[in-house]
Tab-separated table of C-alpha atoms in Angstrom:
chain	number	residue	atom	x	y	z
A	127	UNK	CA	3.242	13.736	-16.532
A	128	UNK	CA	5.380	16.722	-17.013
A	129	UNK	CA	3.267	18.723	-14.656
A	130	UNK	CA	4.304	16.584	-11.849
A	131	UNK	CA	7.725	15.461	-13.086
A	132	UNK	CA	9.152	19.207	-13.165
A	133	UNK	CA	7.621	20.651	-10.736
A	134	UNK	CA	10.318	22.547	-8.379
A	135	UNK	CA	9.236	24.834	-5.423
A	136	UNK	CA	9.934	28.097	-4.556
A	137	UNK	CA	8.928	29.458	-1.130
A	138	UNK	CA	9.180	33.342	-0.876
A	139	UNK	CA	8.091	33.399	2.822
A	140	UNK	CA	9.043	31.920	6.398
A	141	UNK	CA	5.986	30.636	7.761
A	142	UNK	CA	2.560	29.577	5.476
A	143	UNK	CA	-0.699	32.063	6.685
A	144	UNK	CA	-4.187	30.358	5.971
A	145	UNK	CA	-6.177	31.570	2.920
A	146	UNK	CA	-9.346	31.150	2.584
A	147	UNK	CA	-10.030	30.817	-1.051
A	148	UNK	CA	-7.395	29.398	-3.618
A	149	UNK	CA	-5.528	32.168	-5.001
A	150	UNK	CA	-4.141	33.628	-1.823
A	151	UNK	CA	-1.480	31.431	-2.323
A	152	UNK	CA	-0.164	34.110	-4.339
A	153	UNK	CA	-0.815	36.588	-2.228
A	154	UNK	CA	1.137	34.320	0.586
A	155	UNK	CA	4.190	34.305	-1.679
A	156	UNK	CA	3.945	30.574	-2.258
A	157	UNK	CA	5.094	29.360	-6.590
A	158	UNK	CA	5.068	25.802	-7.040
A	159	UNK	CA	5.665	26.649	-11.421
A	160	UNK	CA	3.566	23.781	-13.174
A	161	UNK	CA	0.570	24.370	-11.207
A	162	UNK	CA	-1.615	27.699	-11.739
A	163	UNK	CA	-3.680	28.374	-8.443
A	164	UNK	CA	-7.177	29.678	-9.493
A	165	UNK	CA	-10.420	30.284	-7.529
A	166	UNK	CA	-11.212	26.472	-8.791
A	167	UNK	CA	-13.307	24.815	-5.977
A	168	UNK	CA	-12.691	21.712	-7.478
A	169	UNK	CA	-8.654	22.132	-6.966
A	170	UNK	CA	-6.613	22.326	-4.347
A	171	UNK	CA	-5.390	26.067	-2.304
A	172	UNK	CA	-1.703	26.774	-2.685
A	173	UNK	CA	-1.348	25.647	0.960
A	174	UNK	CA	-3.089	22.132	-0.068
A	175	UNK	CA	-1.227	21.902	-3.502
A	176	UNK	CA	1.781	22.518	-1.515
A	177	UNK	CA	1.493	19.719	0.934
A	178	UNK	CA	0.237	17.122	-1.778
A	179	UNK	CA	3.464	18.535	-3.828
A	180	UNK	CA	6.009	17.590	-0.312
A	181	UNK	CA	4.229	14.004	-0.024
A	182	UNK	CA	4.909	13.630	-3.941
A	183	UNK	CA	8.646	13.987	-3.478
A	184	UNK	CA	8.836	10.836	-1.182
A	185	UNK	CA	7.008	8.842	-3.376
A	186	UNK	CA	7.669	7.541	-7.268
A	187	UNK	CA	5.257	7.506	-10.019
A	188	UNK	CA	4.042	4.148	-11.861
A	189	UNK	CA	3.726	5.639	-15.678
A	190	UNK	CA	2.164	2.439	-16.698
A	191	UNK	CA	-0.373	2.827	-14.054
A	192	UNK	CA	-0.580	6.184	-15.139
A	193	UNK	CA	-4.012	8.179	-17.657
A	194	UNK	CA	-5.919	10.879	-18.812
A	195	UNK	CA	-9.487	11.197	-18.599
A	196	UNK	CA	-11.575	13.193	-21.221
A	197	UNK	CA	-8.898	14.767	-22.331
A	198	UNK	CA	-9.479	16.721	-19.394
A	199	UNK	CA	-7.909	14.931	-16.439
A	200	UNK	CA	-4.886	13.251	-15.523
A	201	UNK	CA	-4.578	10.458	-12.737
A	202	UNK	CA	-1.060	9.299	-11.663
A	203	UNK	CA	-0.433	6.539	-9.552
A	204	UNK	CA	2.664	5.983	-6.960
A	205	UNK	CA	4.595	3.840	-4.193
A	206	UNK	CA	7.428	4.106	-2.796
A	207	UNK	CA	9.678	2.535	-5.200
A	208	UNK	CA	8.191	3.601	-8.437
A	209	UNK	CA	7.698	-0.340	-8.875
A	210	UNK	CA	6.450	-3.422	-7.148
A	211	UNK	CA	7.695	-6.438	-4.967
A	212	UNK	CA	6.265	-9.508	-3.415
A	213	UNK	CA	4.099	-8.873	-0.390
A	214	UNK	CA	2.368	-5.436	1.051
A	215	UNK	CA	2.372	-2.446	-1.517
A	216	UNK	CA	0.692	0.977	-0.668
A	217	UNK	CA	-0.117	2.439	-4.099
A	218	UNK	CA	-0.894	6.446	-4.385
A	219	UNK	CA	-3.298	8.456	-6.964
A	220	UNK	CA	-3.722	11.970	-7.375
A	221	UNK	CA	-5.458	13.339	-10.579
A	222	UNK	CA	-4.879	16.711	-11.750
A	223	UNK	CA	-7.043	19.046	-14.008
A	224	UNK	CA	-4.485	19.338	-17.298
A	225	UNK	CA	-5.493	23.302	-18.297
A	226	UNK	CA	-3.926	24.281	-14.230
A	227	UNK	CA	-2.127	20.976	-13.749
A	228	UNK	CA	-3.600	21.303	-9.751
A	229	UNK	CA	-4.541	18.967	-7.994
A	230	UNK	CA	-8.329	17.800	-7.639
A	231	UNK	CA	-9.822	17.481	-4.309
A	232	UNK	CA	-12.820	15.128	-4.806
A	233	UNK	CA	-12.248	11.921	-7.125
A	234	UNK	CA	-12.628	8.205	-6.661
A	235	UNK	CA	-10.670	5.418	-7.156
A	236	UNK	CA	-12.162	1.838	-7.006
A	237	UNK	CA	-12.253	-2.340	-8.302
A	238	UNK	CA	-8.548	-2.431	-8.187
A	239	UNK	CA	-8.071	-5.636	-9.515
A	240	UNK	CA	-4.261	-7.633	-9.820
A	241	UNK	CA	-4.938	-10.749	-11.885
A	242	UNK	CA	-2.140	-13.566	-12.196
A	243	UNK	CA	-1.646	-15.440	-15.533
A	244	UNK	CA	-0.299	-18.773	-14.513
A	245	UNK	CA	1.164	-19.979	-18.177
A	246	UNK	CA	1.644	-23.421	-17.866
A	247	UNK	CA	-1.714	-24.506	-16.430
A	248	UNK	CA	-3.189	-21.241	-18.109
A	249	UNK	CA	-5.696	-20.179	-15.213
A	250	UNK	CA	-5.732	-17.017	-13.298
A	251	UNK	CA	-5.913	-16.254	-9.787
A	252	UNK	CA	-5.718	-12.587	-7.864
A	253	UNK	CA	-3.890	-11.612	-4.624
A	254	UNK	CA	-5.131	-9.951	-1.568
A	255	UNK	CA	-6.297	-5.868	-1.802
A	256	UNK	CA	-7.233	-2.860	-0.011
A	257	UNK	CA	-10.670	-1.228	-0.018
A	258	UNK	CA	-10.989	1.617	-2.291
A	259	UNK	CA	-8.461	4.370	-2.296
A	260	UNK	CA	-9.558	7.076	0.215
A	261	UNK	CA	-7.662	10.306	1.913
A	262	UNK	CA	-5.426	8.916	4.705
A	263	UNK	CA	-3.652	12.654	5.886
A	264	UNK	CA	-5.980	15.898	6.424
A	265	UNK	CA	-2.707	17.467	5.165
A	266	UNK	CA	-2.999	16.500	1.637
A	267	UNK	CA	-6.294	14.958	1.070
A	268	UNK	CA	-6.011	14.962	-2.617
A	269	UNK	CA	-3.636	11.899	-1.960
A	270	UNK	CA	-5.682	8.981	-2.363
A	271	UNK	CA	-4.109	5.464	-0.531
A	272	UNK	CA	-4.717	1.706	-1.215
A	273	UNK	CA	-2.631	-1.236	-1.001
A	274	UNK	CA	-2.133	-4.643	-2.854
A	275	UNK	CA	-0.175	-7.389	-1.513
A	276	UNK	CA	1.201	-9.999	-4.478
A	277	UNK	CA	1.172	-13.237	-3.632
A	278	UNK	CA	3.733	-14.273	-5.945
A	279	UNK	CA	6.675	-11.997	-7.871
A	280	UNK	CA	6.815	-12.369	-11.955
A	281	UNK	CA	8.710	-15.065	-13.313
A	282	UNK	CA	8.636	-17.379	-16.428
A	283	UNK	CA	5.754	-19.340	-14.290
A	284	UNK	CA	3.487	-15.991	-14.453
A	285	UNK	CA	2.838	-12.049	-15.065
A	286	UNK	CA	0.806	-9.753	-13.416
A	287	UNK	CA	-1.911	-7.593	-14.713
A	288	UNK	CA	-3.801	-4.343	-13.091
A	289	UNK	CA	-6.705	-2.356	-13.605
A	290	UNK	CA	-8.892	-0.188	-11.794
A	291	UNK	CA	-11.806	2.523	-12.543
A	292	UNK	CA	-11.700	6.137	-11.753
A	293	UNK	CA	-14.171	8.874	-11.192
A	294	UNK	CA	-12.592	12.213	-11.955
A	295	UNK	CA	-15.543	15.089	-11.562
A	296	UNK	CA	-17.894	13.086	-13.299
A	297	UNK	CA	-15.731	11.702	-15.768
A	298	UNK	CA	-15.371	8.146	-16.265
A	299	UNK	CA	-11.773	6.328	-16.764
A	300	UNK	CA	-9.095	3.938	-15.408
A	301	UNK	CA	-6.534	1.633	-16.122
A	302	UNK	CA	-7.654	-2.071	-17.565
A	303	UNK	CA	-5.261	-4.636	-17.345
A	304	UNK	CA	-2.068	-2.967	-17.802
A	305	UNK	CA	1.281	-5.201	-17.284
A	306	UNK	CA	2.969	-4.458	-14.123
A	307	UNK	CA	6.546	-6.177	-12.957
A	308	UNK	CA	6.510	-7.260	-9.603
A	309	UNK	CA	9.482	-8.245	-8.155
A	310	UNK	CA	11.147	-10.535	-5.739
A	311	UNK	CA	11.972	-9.746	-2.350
A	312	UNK	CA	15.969	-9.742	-1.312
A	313	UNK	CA	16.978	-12.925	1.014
A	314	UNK	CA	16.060	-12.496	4.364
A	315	UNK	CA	12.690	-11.116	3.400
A	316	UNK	CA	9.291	-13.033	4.147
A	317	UNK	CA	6.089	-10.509	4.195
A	318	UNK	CA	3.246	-12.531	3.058
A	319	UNK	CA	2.617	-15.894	4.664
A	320	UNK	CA	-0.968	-17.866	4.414
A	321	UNK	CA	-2.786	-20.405	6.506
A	322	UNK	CA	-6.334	-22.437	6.204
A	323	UNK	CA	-9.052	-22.761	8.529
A	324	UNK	CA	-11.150	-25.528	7.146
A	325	UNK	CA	-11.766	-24.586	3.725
A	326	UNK	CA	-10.657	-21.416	3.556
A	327	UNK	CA	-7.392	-19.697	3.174
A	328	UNK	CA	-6.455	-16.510	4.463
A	329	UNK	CA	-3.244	-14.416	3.862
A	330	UNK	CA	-1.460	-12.720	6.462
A	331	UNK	CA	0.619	-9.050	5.160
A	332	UNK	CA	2.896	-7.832	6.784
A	333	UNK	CA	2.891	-3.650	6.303
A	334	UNK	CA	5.902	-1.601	5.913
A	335	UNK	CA	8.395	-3.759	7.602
A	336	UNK	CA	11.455	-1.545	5.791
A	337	UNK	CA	10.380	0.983	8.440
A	338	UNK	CA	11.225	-0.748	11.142
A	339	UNK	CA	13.975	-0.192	13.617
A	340	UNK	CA	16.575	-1.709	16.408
A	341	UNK	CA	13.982	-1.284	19.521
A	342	UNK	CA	10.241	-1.056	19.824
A	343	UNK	CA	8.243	-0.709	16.832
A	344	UNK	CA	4.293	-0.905	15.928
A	345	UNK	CA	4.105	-3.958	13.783
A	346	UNK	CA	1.002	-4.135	11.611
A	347	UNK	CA	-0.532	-6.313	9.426
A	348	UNK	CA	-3.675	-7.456	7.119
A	349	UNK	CA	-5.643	-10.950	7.030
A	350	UNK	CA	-7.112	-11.367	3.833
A	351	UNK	CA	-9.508	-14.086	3.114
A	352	UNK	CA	-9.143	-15.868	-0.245
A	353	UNK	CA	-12.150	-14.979	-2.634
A	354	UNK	CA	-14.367	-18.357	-3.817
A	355	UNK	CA	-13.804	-17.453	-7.287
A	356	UNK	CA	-10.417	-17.237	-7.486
A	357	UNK	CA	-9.866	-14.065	-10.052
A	358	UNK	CA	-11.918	-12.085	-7.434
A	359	UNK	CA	-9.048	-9.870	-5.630
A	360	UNK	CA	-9.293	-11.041	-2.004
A	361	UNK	CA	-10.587	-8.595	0.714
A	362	UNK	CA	-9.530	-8.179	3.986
A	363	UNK	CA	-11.225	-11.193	6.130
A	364	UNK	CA	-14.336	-9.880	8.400
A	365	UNK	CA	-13.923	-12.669	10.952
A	366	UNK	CA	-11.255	-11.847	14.020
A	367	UNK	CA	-8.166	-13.020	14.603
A	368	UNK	CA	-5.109	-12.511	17.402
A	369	UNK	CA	-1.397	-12.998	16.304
A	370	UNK	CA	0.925	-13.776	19.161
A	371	UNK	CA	4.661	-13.525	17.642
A	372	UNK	CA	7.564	-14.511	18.892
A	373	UNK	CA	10.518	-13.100	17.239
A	374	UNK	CA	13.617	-14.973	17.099
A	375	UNK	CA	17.267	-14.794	15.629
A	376	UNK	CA	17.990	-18.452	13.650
A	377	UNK	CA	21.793	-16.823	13.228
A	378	UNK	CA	21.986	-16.158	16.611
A	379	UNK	CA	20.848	-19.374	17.820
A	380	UNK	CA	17.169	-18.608	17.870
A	381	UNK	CA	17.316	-15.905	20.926
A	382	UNK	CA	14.158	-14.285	21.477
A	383	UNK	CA	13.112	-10.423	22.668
A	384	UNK	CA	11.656	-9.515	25.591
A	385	UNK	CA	8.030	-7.030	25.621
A	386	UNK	CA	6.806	-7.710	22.425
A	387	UNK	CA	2.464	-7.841	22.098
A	388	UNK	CA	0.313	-9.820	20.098
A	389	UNK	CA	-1.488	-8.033	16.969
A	390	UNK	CA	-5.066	-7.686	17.402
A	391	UNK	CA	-7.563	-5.781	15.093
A	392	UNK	CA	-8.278	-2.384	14.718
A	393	UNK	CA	-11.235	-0.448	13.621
A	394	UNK	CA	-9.796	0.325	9.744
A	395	UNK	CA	-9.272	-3.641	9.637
A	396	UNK	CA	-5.841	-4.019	10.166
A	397	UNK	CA	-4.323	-5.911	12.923
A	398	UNK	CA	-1.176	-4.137	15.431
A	399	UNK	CA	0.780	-4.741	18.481
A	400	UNK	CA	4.413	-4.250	19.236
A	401	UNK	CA	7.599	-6.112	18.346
A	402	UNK	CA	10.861	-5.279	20.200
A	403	UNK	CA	13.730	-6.203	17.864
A	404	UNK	CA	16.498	-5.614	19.922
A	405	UNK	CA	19.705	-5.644	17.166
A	406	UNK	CA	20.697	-5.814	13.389
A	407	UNK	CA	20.359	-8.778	11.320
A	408	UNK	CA	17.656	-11.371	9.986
A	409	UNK	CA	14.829	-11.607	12.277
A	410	UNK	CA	12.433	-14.715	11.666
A	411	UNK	CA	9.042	-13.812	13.471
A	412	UNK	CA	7.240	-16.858	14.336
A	413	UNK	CA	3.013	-16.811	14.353
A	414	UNK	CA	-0.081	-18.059	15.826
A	415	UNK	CA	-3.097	-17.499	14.851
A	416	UNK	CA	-5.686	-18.016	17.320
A	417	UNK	CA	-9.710	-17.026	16.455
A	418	UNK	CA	-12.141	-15.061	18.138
A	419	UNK	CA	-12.661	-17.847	21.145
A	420	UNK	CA	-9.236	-18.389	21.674
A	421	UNK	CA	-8.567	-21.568	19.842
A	422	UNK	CA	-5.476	-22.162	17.715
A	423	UNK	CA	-5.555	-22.165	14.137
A	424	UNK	CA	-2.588	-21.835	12.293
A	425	UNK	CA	0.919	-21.411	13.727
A	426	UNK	CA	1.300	-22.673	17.257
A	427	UNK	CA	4.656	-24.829	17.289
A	428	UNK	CA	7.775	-23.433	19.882
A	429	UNK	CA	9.361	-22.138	16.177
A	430	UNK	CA	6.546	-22.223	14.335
A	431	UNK	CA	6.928	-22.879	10.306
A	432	UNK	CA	3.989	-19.767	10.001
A	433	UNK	CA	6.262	-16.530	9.917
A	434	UNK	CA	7.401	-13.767	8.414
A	435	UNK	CA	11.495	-12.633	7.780
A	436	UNK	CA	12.868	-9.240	8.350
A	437	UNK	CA	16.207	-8.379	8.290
A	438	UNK	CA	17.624	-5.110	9.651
């Protein structure tokens, strides 16, 4: 923990050269003090170290989330906030080698598993997940990515629960069923709506809408299908969908924007198109759902009640 915690940086040169083994970092004039750069294939070069140590500083660490492995290994785990709220969360993990503190290339993280105790009727249920955490930059690929979206924030009604296994080098570990807080979202904010087709429910997330801006934007999203057994985290849905949206203002007496494009699926899984959000202030963005022939399934009304709420 204090390995990444401290860390500060010190560059001694304008411009990074390539190295081609890990200790010409020092010969490049690069410190980052809490990590020693050795010949170790397994860890990073000082340019890699580097770049995982710039993507750290815009993220927060999750101590409970947090281990050590063997006595040998550390994993820490991340988002944005340092916490968690209703809806789409991208979580983080790096694991380090504690005798350099660097950072370790190669190491797996899987079954991450979010389990709801609901106290009154005293049953369980989970909430839609990412596949396992993989590299998602070839800057920094000792920055491993997944994503859970809660279906529900903690309250006196129910608490939330994670675990997850890790692979560090051959080493065994992980996290199992460690309390995690998960909060509500402000007013004006709706990521995480669901619908049924038949018997089966699928939840739509919405991803990242903080980032969004006055203008054009990429809007993108998940469909996760609910698992049969209901503790079973639920993976993204394998059947396709299209989402038309039409984004409105109900402040502003429910004007629309022009160019916006339905979402439609991509080849990682996730859905995109383009919303055009065209001033400040709480947008509601009305859905349909329509399957792989065309036919309406969820959503479909002039303001339909299947949407998500974002307000600028």
């Amino acid at each position: 923990m204090k390995k990444v915690k401290g860390l500060f940086l010190v560059l001694a040169v304008a411009a990074l050269t390539a190295c081609n083994s890990n200790d010409d970092g020092v010969q490049a004039g690069i410190e980052i003090p809490g990590i020693t750069i050795t010949d170790d294939i397994d860890c990073c070069s000082a340019e890699e170290a580097l770049q995982v140590y710039k993507f750290l500083q815009t993220v927060k660490i999750v101590p409970e989330l947090s281990t050590e492995i063997d006595g040998k290994y550390n994993v820490f785990a991340y988002t944005t906030t340092g916490s968690f709220h209703n809806g789409y969360n991208e979580i983080f993990f790096v694991a380090t080698k504690k005798a350099t503190g660097n950072y370790i290339k190669n190491f797996d993280i899987t079954n991450i598993t979010p389990l709801m105790h609901m106290v009154k009727m005293d049953m369980y249920h989970s909430t839609p997940v990412g596949p396992d955490a993989a590299s998602f930059n070839d800057g920094y690929l000792a920055v491993k990515r997944t994503w859970v979206s809660f279906v529900m924030n903690t309250s006196e009604a129910g608490s939330w629960t994670l675990s997850y296994d890790a692979l560090v080098l051959g080493s065994k570990g992980g996290i199992e069923k460690k309390d995690v807080v998960v909060n509500a979202l402000p007013d004006g904010q709706t990521w995480l709506k669901s619908f049924k087709v038949d018997d089966a429910t699928y939840y739509l997330s919405l991803v990242n809408p903080l980032d969004f801006k006055t203008g054009t934007n990429t809007i993108t999203a998940y469909v996760s299908k609910k698992s049969a057994k209901a503790t079973v985290p639920y993976q993204i849905a394998e059947e396709t969908f299209t989402i038309d949206i039409d984004p409105r203002m109900p402040d502003m007496g429910n004007h629309t924007s022009p160019n916006n494009t339905s979402l439609t699926k991509q080849a990682d899984g996730s859905y995109s198109g383009t919303i055009n959000l065209t001033m400040t202030g709480l947008w509601r963005i009305h859905l349909t759902v329509k399957d792989a022939d065309g036919n309406i399934v969820a959503g479909g009304e002039e303001l339909s009640t299947l949407y998500w709420d974002v307000t600028l």
